[in-house]
Amino acid sequence: MSEALATADLPALPLGPISPAKARILAVAVDLFYERGYERTTVRDIAERAGILSGSLFHHFKSKQEILYTAMAATTQAMGEAAVAATEGVGDPREALRALMLAELSAIHREDGHAAYVLVDEWRSLDEEHRAAILKLRDGAYERAWRDTLDALGAAGRLRNNPRIARQLIRGALAWSRHWMREDGPLDLASLADEVLKTFVRD
Amino acid sequence: MSEALATADLPALPLGPISPAKARILAVAVDLFYERGYERTTVRDIAERAGILSGSLFHHFKSKQEILYTAMAATTQAMGEAAVAATEGVGDPREALRALMLAELSAIHREDGHAAYVLVDEWRSLDEEHRAAILKLRDGAYERAWRDTLDALGAAGRLRNNPRIARQLIRGALAWSRHWMREDGPLDLASLADEVLKTFVRD
Amino acid sequence: MSEALATADLPALPLGPISPAKARILAVAVDLFYERGYERTTVRDIAERAGILSGSLFHHFKSKQEILYTAMAATTQAMGEAAVAATEGVGDPREALRALMLAELSAIHREDGHAAYVLVDEWRSLDEEHRAAILKLRDGAYERAWRDTLDALGAAGRLRNNPRIARQLIRGALAWSRHWMREDGPLDLASLADEVLKTFVRD
Amino acid sequence: MSEALATADLPALPLGPISPAKARILAVAVDLFYERGYERTTVRDIAERAGILSGSLFHHFKSKQEILYTAMAATTQAMGEAAVAATEGVGDPREALRALMLAELSAIHREDGHAAYVLVDEWRSLDEEHRAAILKLRDGAYERAWRDTLDALGAAGRLRNNPRIARQLIRGALAWSRHWMREDGPLDLASLADEVLKTFVRD
DNA sequence: CATGAATGAGGGTTCATTCAT
DNA sequence: AATGAATGAACCCTCATTCAT
């Protein structure tokens, strides 16, 4: 998994159109992967919850792997678009960073959004070949937005760490929130973002 | 995994004596879990690498689950002892924190034999019943050392965040390093610890 | 397969008209059966090569079995007609036999003619019920031509074996040529026919 | 199958020891392949007839393919030894040829062992890689015995055809007997051998 | 303690066939 | 006629676990 940083420059990947049937399968598959993990989820489980028979799954995806990959790719793409949208036209890089963190947090914590979780947790279940494709996708929009924002802060001397290192520390800090934050707890996502912000950014 | 914080107060758990044969099996099992994950590791893989036949495994452990559980429990216990040892007699809480982070980092990166990554990565592969036991163990010594250290820093006004929140942010930041740090990279574990230290601790 | 000789006397069988669409499907199916065998050929393979979708196949044939049967029946019929044409008006039974052998050989070796091959090789893939129909067809014209010719030679004392036995030995010898003759080899089909002729027929 | 003649010079192939359990599985597998063909025989069929469960098969063979291959290899080896034994010390090449033909015929028709049948009929079901191994084995002893015998007859001017061609014609004639000879028919294997003998050999 | 054959449930996947559109 | 999603049984194979030796 250390190749997580070794990415190429431009995105790629067809992904193909996602029909309603495919979308439904993806949705239940993601839920199941979230609940039980990829390995422990059987294609029969997925089919049953999608209301079809297991054989029918393979009409839409040619393997269980492809289901995982497609879910991850779609999530990556959606997160990229959200990140771009969140930072577009935001002048202050501090505000841009807050927006990016909020976007990442809400992807992770959104009720219907087990997808972001699966993206991280099932990385090891993904074939070598598919990983590269996801990494390319991720680097295309999502990580570029982060990079630009952190670089701007760094250039202004407002970051306590090197921007590359800051990115990784923040990412880990946010991702882990999955394990301890509670909806009914005292801390909401915006407060958490502020908390992290004041830790990493001066002033 | 959000129950990771909901722990009882006192440790418990027999674990039983660990014979040399058991230790050998545990060591190779941990290696394998690290390489392929729990689900993708077969008992035959473990037995083969341990130099025995698969049937013989079950004279030492009554199930594959028990191997995972025992590995996790032993790791947890060892980490607790290491944390206590690392902080004992250290006057400056800043230094104590650095020691705790270094211990956690080296366990995560398998520089010692503690295999902390299994604790995080294979948490979901552990049966419900075994999870509670591990959580109890973990809370016993390990987390207490962290708590005491961070509380001391907080009381001295040297922490940028609430100690409870700081613990979680740091834990996430450190755990994620597994995904991006490279042995041959420019950053070593000690430098990473310093990097995190200066982010979270004033001065 | 020993029932190969237990045939009734007269032909029968509708077979129905073969539309151009059907003919195309049969052609590609035969090629596929030849290349991969009946069992390993999927209806999707056939449909794809025929330029249609698998569901559409079943508008022309009611099952995969029927495709095999129809191909075999058509081949059998064509070979029968060729045999009759080849021997009609040939006075010398030795010449008639040469003509029959050449017809059989060229059916087997003809470039577009995997059909004769399939007829032999996929016999076991044919349902019991369909086999009888093919055998009847075969007995109708094709085998009668052979029988008449060999009987004539036998009556003239020019055969080294009983005509019935000779037929089977010759058939085996010719069929096996599939496995060892090469287009670019030193032996052509006519020479092979002569070779067999001089072995079985005196003078 | 045209590569059936393109063989290298020397045998090879470990095959490994054949335990009683393996032998039993091979025996029933061969019967089944004979009755239904390789593709139509399921591993559960084999296991059931062998009196074990399907999973246990894979203790002895790592795949269904390997069962086929092992059966073919064992048969080939046995036939080679039989051919050598049958011709050893036989002075008259005519008698040697009769012995070889009888050996081939009884392998094809042997009541207790359909293995030689499978060797021919399921050739296409064998993986490319395994075919080469079988061909090598076959050429080692079996075909050499045939070649030597026919060459001797040819050198003495007692063959109606070139020895190489004669081998192929005879092989086809004998193999085909499987399709028309009946146990209860008027012709036994020895008579059939004589019949072929007088066709191909002068005097 | 170790062996290794056997278990048997269950895994992912294939595929001929059906049928509403 | 053609489509293509859906079916559902069957396929080969895997694997944690048991147990007689």
mmCIF file of C-alpha atoms in Angstrom, chain C:
data_model
loop_
_atom_site.group_PDB
_atom_site.id
_atom_site.type_symbol
_atom_site.label_atom_id
_atom_site.label_comp_id
_atom_site.label_asym_id
_atom_site.label_seq_id
_atom_site.Cartn_x
_atom_site.Cartn_y
_atom_site.Cartn_z
ATOM 1 C CA MET C 1 -21.591 -46.047 -29.979
ATOM 2 C CA SER C 2 -21.672 -49.599 -31.135
ATOM 3 C CA GLU C 3 -25.193 -48.983 -32.289
ATOM 4 C CA ALA C 4 -23.584 -47.253 -35.240
ATOM 5 C CA LEU C 5 -24.433 -50.257 -37.330
ATOM 6 C CA ALA C 6 -27.824 -50.993 -35.956
ATOM 7 C CA THR C 7 -29.823 -48.998 -38.381
ATOM 8 C CA ALA C 8 -33.228 -49.325 -39.837
ATOM 9 C CA ASP C 9 -33.769 -49.501 -43.509
ATOM 10 C CA LEU C 10 -35.279 -46.306 -44.655
ATOM 11 C CA PRO C 11 -34.543 -42.654 -44.182
ATOM 12 C CA ALA C 12 -36.930 -40.289 -42.562
ATOM 13 C CA LEU C 13 -36.777 -36.923 -40.867
ATOM 14 C CA PRO C 14 -38.152 -33.534 -41.701
ATOM 15 C CA LEU C 15 -35.248 -31.186 -40.865
ATOM 16 C CA GLY C 16 -37.364 -28.326 -42.133
ATOM 17 C CA PRO C 17 -36.286 -25.550 -44.454
ATOM 18 C CA ILE C 18 -32.976 -23.930 -43.691
ATOM 19 C CA SER C 19 -33.287 -20.166 -43.882
ATOM 20 C CA PRO C 20 -30.238 -18.023 -44.600
ATOM 21 C CA ALA C 21 -30.140 -16.998 -40.964
ATOM 22 C CA LYS C 22 -30.197 -20.617 -39.880
ATOM 23 C CA ALA C 23 -27.533 -21.501 -42.399
ATOM 24 C CA ARG C 24 -25.254 -18.810 -41.051
ATOM 25 C CA ILE C 25 -25.718 -19.990 -37.504
ATOM 26 C CA LEU C 26 -25.045 -23.557 -38.505
ATOM 27 C CA ALA C 27 -21.892 -22.592 -40.335
ATOM 28 C CA VAL C 28 -20.367 -20.774 -37.411
ATOM 29 C CA ALA C 29 -21.564 -23.402 -34.964
ATOM 30 C CA VAL C 30 -19.835 -26.132 -36.919
ATOM 31 C CA ASP C 31 -16.631 -24.160 -36.991
ATOM 32 C CA LEU C 32 -16.818 -23.640 -33.282
ATOM 33 C CA PHE C 33 -17.635 -27.260 -32.536
ATOM 34 C CA TYR C 34 -14.661 -28.188 -34.638
ATOM 35 C CA GLU C 35 -12.367 -25.799 -32.862
ATOM 36 C CA ARG C 36 -13.430 -26.333 -29.286
ATOM 37 C CA GLY C 37 -15.827 -29.215 -29.212
ATOM 38 C CA TYR C 38 -19.532 -29.084 -28.524
ATOM 39 C CA GLU C 39 -19.375 -28.856 -24.758
ATOM 40 C CA ARG C 40 -16.830 -26.107 -24.688
ATOM 41 C CA THR C 41 -18.696 -24.012 -27.181
ATOM 42 C CA THR C 42 -21.261 -21.733 -25.565
ATOM 43 C CA VAL C 43 -24.369 -20.442 -27.238
ATOM 44 C CA ARG C 44 -22.964 -16.999 -26.636
ATOM 45 C CA ASP C 45 -19.904 -17.913 -28.670
ATOM 46 C CA ILE C 46 -22.096 -19.027 -31.503
ATOM 47 C CA ALA C 47 -24.331 -15.977 -31.340
ATOM 48 C CA GLU C 48 -21.433 -13.600 -31.189
ATOM 49 C CA ARG C 49 -19.726 -15.064 -34.200
ATOM 50 C CA ALA C 50 -23.016 -15.090 -36.046
ATOM 51 C CA GLY C 51 -23.457 -11.418 -35.269
ATOM 52 C CA ILE C 52 -26.553 -11.735 -33.121
ATOM 53 C CA LEU C 53 -27.307 -11.976 -29.433
ATOM 54 C CA SER C 54 -27.608 -15.224 -27.625
ATOM 55 C CA GLY C 55 -31.306 -14.892 -26.982
ATOM 56 C CA SER C 56 -31.962 -14.634 -30.684
ATOM 57 C CA LEU C 57 -30.506 -18.036 -31.350
ATOM 58 C CA PHE C 58 -33.540 -19.587 -29.832
ATOM 59 C CA HIS C 59 -35.804 -18.135 -32.429
ATOM 60 C CA HIS C 60 -34.116 -20.354 -34.967
ATOM 61 C CA PHE C 61 -33.295 -23.429 -32.960
ATOM 62 C CA LYS C 62 -35.050 -24.496 -29.884
ATOM 63 C CA SER C 63 -31.905 -25.690 -28.167
ATOM 64 C CA LYS C 64 -28.196 -26.015 -28.530
ATOM 65 C CA GLN C 65 -28.718 -29.704 -29.093
ATOM 66 C CA GLU C 66 -30.865 -28.937 -32.089
ATOM 67 C CA ILE C 67 -28.092 -26.932 -33.648
ATOM 68 C CA LEU C 68 -25.763 -29.885 -33.397
ATOM 69 C CA TYR C 69 -28.357 -32.242 -34.707
ATOM 70 C CA THR C 70 -29.296 -30.060 -37.625
ATOM 71 C CA ALA C 71 -25.680 -29.614 -38.614
ATOM 72 C CA MET C 72 -25.077 -33.323 -38.506
ATOM 73 C CA ALA C 73 -28.226 -34.122 -40.429
ATOM 74 C CA ALA C 74 -27.439 -31.617 -43.135
ATOM 75 C CA THR C 75 -23.928 -32.962 -43.486
ATOM 76 C CA THR C 76 -25.153 -36.496 -43.634
ATOM 77 C CA GLN C 77 -27.616 -35.614 -46.329
ATOM 78 C CA ALA C 78 -25.056 -33.744 -48.368
ATOM 79 C CA MET C 79 -22.596 -36.598 -48.116
ATOM 80 C CA GLY C 80 -25.271 -39.002 -49.242
ATOM 81 C CA GLU C 81 -26.030 -36.960 -52.280
ATOM 82 C CA ALA C 82 -22.354 -36.610 -53.099
ATOM 83 C CA ALA C 83 -21.850 -40.347 -52.802
ATOM 84 C CA VAL C 84 -24.715 -41.116 -55.139
ATOM 85 C CA ALA C 85 -23.491 -38.548 -57.631
ATOM 86 C CA ALA C 86 -19.948 -39.870 -57.474
ATOM 87 C CA THR C 87 -20.867 -43.464 -58.250
ATOM 88 C CA GLU C 88 -23.719 -42.971 -60.651
ATOM 89 C CA GLY C 89 -22.865 -44.322 -64.061
ATOM 90 C CA VAL C 90 -19.477 -45.618 -63.006
ATOM 91 C CA GLY C 91 -19.228 -49.139 -64.408
ATOM 92 C CA ASP C 92 -16.086 -50.453 -62.762
ATOM 93 C CA PRO C 93 -16.700 -51.028 -59.021
ATOM 94 C CA ARG C 94 -13.016 -50.391 -58.389
ATOM 95 C CA GLU C 95 -13.436 -46.912 -59.828
ATOM 96 C CA ALA C 96 -16.653 -46.445 -57.883
ATOM 97 C CA LEU C 97 -14.836 -47.298 -54.667
ATOM 98 C CA ARG C 98 -12.083 -44.844 -55.479
ATOM 99 C CA ALA C 99 -14.730 -42.185 -56.063
ATOM 100 C CA LEU C 100 -16.425 -42.941 -52.751
ATOM 101 C CA MET C 101 -13.172 -42.796 -50.887
ATOM 102 C CA LEU C 102 -12.261 -39.512 -52.489
ATOM 103 C CA ALA C 103 -15.657 -38.095 -51.595
ATOM 104 C CA GLU C 104 -15.252 -39.189 -47.992
ATOM 105 C CA LEU C 105 -11.728 -37.854 -47.791
ATOM 106 C CA SER C 106 -12.591 -34.520 -49.268
ATOM 107 C CA ALA C 107 -15.543 -34.136 -46.915
ATOM 108 C CA ILE C 108 -13.165 -34.708 -44.041
ATOM 109 C CA HIS C 109 -10.378 -32.547 -45.316
ATOM 110 C CA ARG C 110 -12.204 -29.852 -47.183
ATOM 111 C CA GLU C 111 -11.191 -26.499 -45.872
ATOM 112 C CA ASP C 112 -14.672 -25.261 -45.128
ATOM 113 C CA GLY C 113 -15.721 -28.717 -44.188
ATOM 114 C CA HIS C 114 -15.422 -29.173 -40.526
ATOM 115 C CA ALA C 115 -18.855 -30.639 -40.674
ATOM 116 C CA ALA C 116 -17.778 -34.177 -41.462
ATOM 117 C CA TYR C 117 -15.316 -34.016 -38.645
ATOM 118 C CA VAL C 118 -17.947 -32.848 -36.221
ATOM 119 C CA LEU C 119 -20.172 -35.660 -37.400
ATOM 120 C CA VAL C 120 -17.701 -38.165 -36.049
ATOM 121 C CA ASP C 121 -16.189 -36.332 -33.139
ATOM 122 C CA GLU C 122 -19.285 -35.035 -31.489
ATOM 123 C CA TRP C 123 -21.335 -38.149 -31.881
ATOM 124 C CA ARG C 124 -21.302 -38.669 -28.143
ATOM 125 C CA SER C 125 -22.632 -35.193 -27.555
ATOM 126 C CA LEU C 126 -25.758 -36.042 -29.463
ATOM 127 C CA ASP C 127 -28.817 -37.177 -27.578
ATOM 128 C CA GLU C 128 -29.828 -40.774 -27.895
ATOM 129 C CA GLU C 129 -32.985 -39.847 -29.750
ATOM 130 C CA HIS C 130 -31.200 -37.774 -32.342
ATOM 131 C CA ARG C 131 -28.622 -40.415 -33.034
ATOM 132 C CA ALA C 132 -31.148 -42.811 -34.424
ATOM 133 C CA ALA C 133 -32.402 -40.190 -36.828
ATOM 134 C CA ILE C 134 -28.913 -39.511 -38.131
ATOM 135 C CA LEU C 135 -28.213 -43.191 -38.527
ATOM 136 C CA LYS C 136 -31.334 -43.618 -40.553
ATOM 137 C CA LEU C 137 -30.385 -40.753 -42.779
ATOM 138 C CA ARG C 138 -26.898 -42.104 -43.230
ATOM 139 C CA ASP C 139 -28.133 -45.507 -44.140
ATOM 140 C CA GLY C 140 -30.453 -44.109 -46.691
ATOM 141 C CA ALA C 141 -28.104 -43.071 -49.427
ATOM 142 C CA TYR C 142 -24.568 -42.852 -48.257
ATOM 143 C CA GLU C 143 -24.005 -46.249 -46.776
ATOM 144 C CA ARG C 144 -26.096 -47.905 -49.469
ATOM 145 C CA ALA C 145 -23.705 -46.588 -52.082
ATOM 146 C CA TRP C 146 -20.767 -48.006 -50.185
ATOM 147 C CA ARG C 147 -22.494 -51.311 -49.584
ATOM 148 C CA ASP C 148 -23.436 -51.756 -53.213
ATOM 149 C CA THR C 149 -19.962 -50.976 -54.392
ATOM 150 C CA LEU C 150 -18.173 -53.210 -51.943
ATOM 151 C CA ASP C 151 -20.622 -56.039 -52.502
ATOM 152 C CA ALA C 152 -19.924 -55.867 -56.211
ATOM 153 C CA LEU C 153 -16.189 -56.048 -55.604
ATOM 154 C CA GLY C 154 -16.633 -58.868 -53.150
ATOM 155 C CA ALA C 155 -18.810 -60.854 -55.535
ATOM 156 C CA ALA C 156 -16.066 -60.500 -58.121
ATOM 157 C CA GLY C 157 -13.548 -61.902 -55.651
ATOM 158 C CA ARG C 158 -11.497 -58.740 -55.687
ATOM 159 C CA LEU C 159 -11.734 -57.873 -51.995
ATOM 160 C CA ARG C 160 -9.298 -59.231 -49.429
ATOM 161 C CA ASN C 161 -11.952 -59.032 -46.718
ATOM 162 C CA ASN C 162 -15.588 -59.558 -46.204
ATOM 163 C CA PRO C 163 -17.325 -56.438 -47.614
ATOM 164 C CA ARG C 164 -18.874 -55.482 -44.285
ATOM 165 C CA ILE C 165 -15.553 -55.695 -42.530
ATOM 166 C CA ALA C 166 -13.775 -53.938 -45.362
ATOM 167 C CA ARG C 167 -16.172 -51.024 -45.049
ATOM 168 C CA GLN C 168 -15.343 -50.511 -41.400
ATOM 169 C CA LEU C 169 -11.612 -50.904 -41.836
ATOM 170 C CA ILE C 170 -11.591 -48.417 -44.685
ATOM 171 C CA ARG C 171 -13.738 -45.984 -42.843
ATOM 172 C CA GLY C 172 -11.416 -46.020 -39.866
ATOM 173 C CA ALA C 173 -8.321 -45.711 -42.024
ATOM 174 C CA LEU C 174 -9.745 -42.716 -43.868
ATOM 175 C CA ALA C 175 -11.157 -40.965 -40.820
ATOM 176 C CA TRP C 176 -7.875 -41.186 -39.002
ATOM 177 C CA SER C 177 -6.129 -39.348 -41.835
ATOM 178 C CA ARG C 178 -7.538 -36.239 -40.202
ATOM 179 C CA HIS C 179 -4.926 -36.631 -37.541
ATOM 180 C CA TRP C 180 -1.789 -37.103 -39.540
ATOM 181 C CA MET C 181 -2.127 -35.835 -43.111
ATOM 182 C CA ARG C 182 -0.964 -32.331 -43.761
ATOM 183 C CA GLU C 183 -1.882 -30.111 -46.608
ATOM 184 C CA ASP C 184 1.719 -29.433 -47.348
ATOM 185 C CA GLY C 185 2.778 -33.048 -46.885
ATOM 186 C CA PRO C 186 3.972 -35.336 -49.671
ATOM 187 C CA LEU C 187 0.697 -37.206 -49.903
ATOM 188 C CA ASP C 188 -2.434 -35.749 -51.468
ATOM 189 C CA LEU C 189 -5.941 -37.090 -51.089
ATOM 190 C CA ALA C 190 -5.960 -38.915 -54.425
ATOM 191 C CA SER C 191 -2.726 -40.680 -53.596
ATOM 192 C CA LEU C 192 -4.066 -41.676 -50.245
ATOM 193 C CA ALA C 193 -7.153 -43.098 -51.900
ATOM 194 C CA ASP C 194 -4.947 -45.103 -54.249
ATOM 195 C CA GLU C 195 -2.876 -46.265 -51.355
ATOM 196 C CA VAL C 196 -5.911 -47.633 -49.571
ATOM 197 C CA LEU C 197 -7.308 -49.036 -52.770
ATOM 198 C CA LYS C 198 -4.289 -51.173 -53.460
ATOM 199 C CA THR C 199 -4.358 -52.434 -49.917
ATOM 200 C CA PHE C 200 -7.913 -53.640 -49.899
ATOM 201 C CA VAL C 201 -8.569 -54.468 -53.555
ATOM 202 C CA ARG C 202 -6.737 -57.177 -55.451
ATOM 203 C CA ASP C 203 -4.890 -56.484 -58.753
#
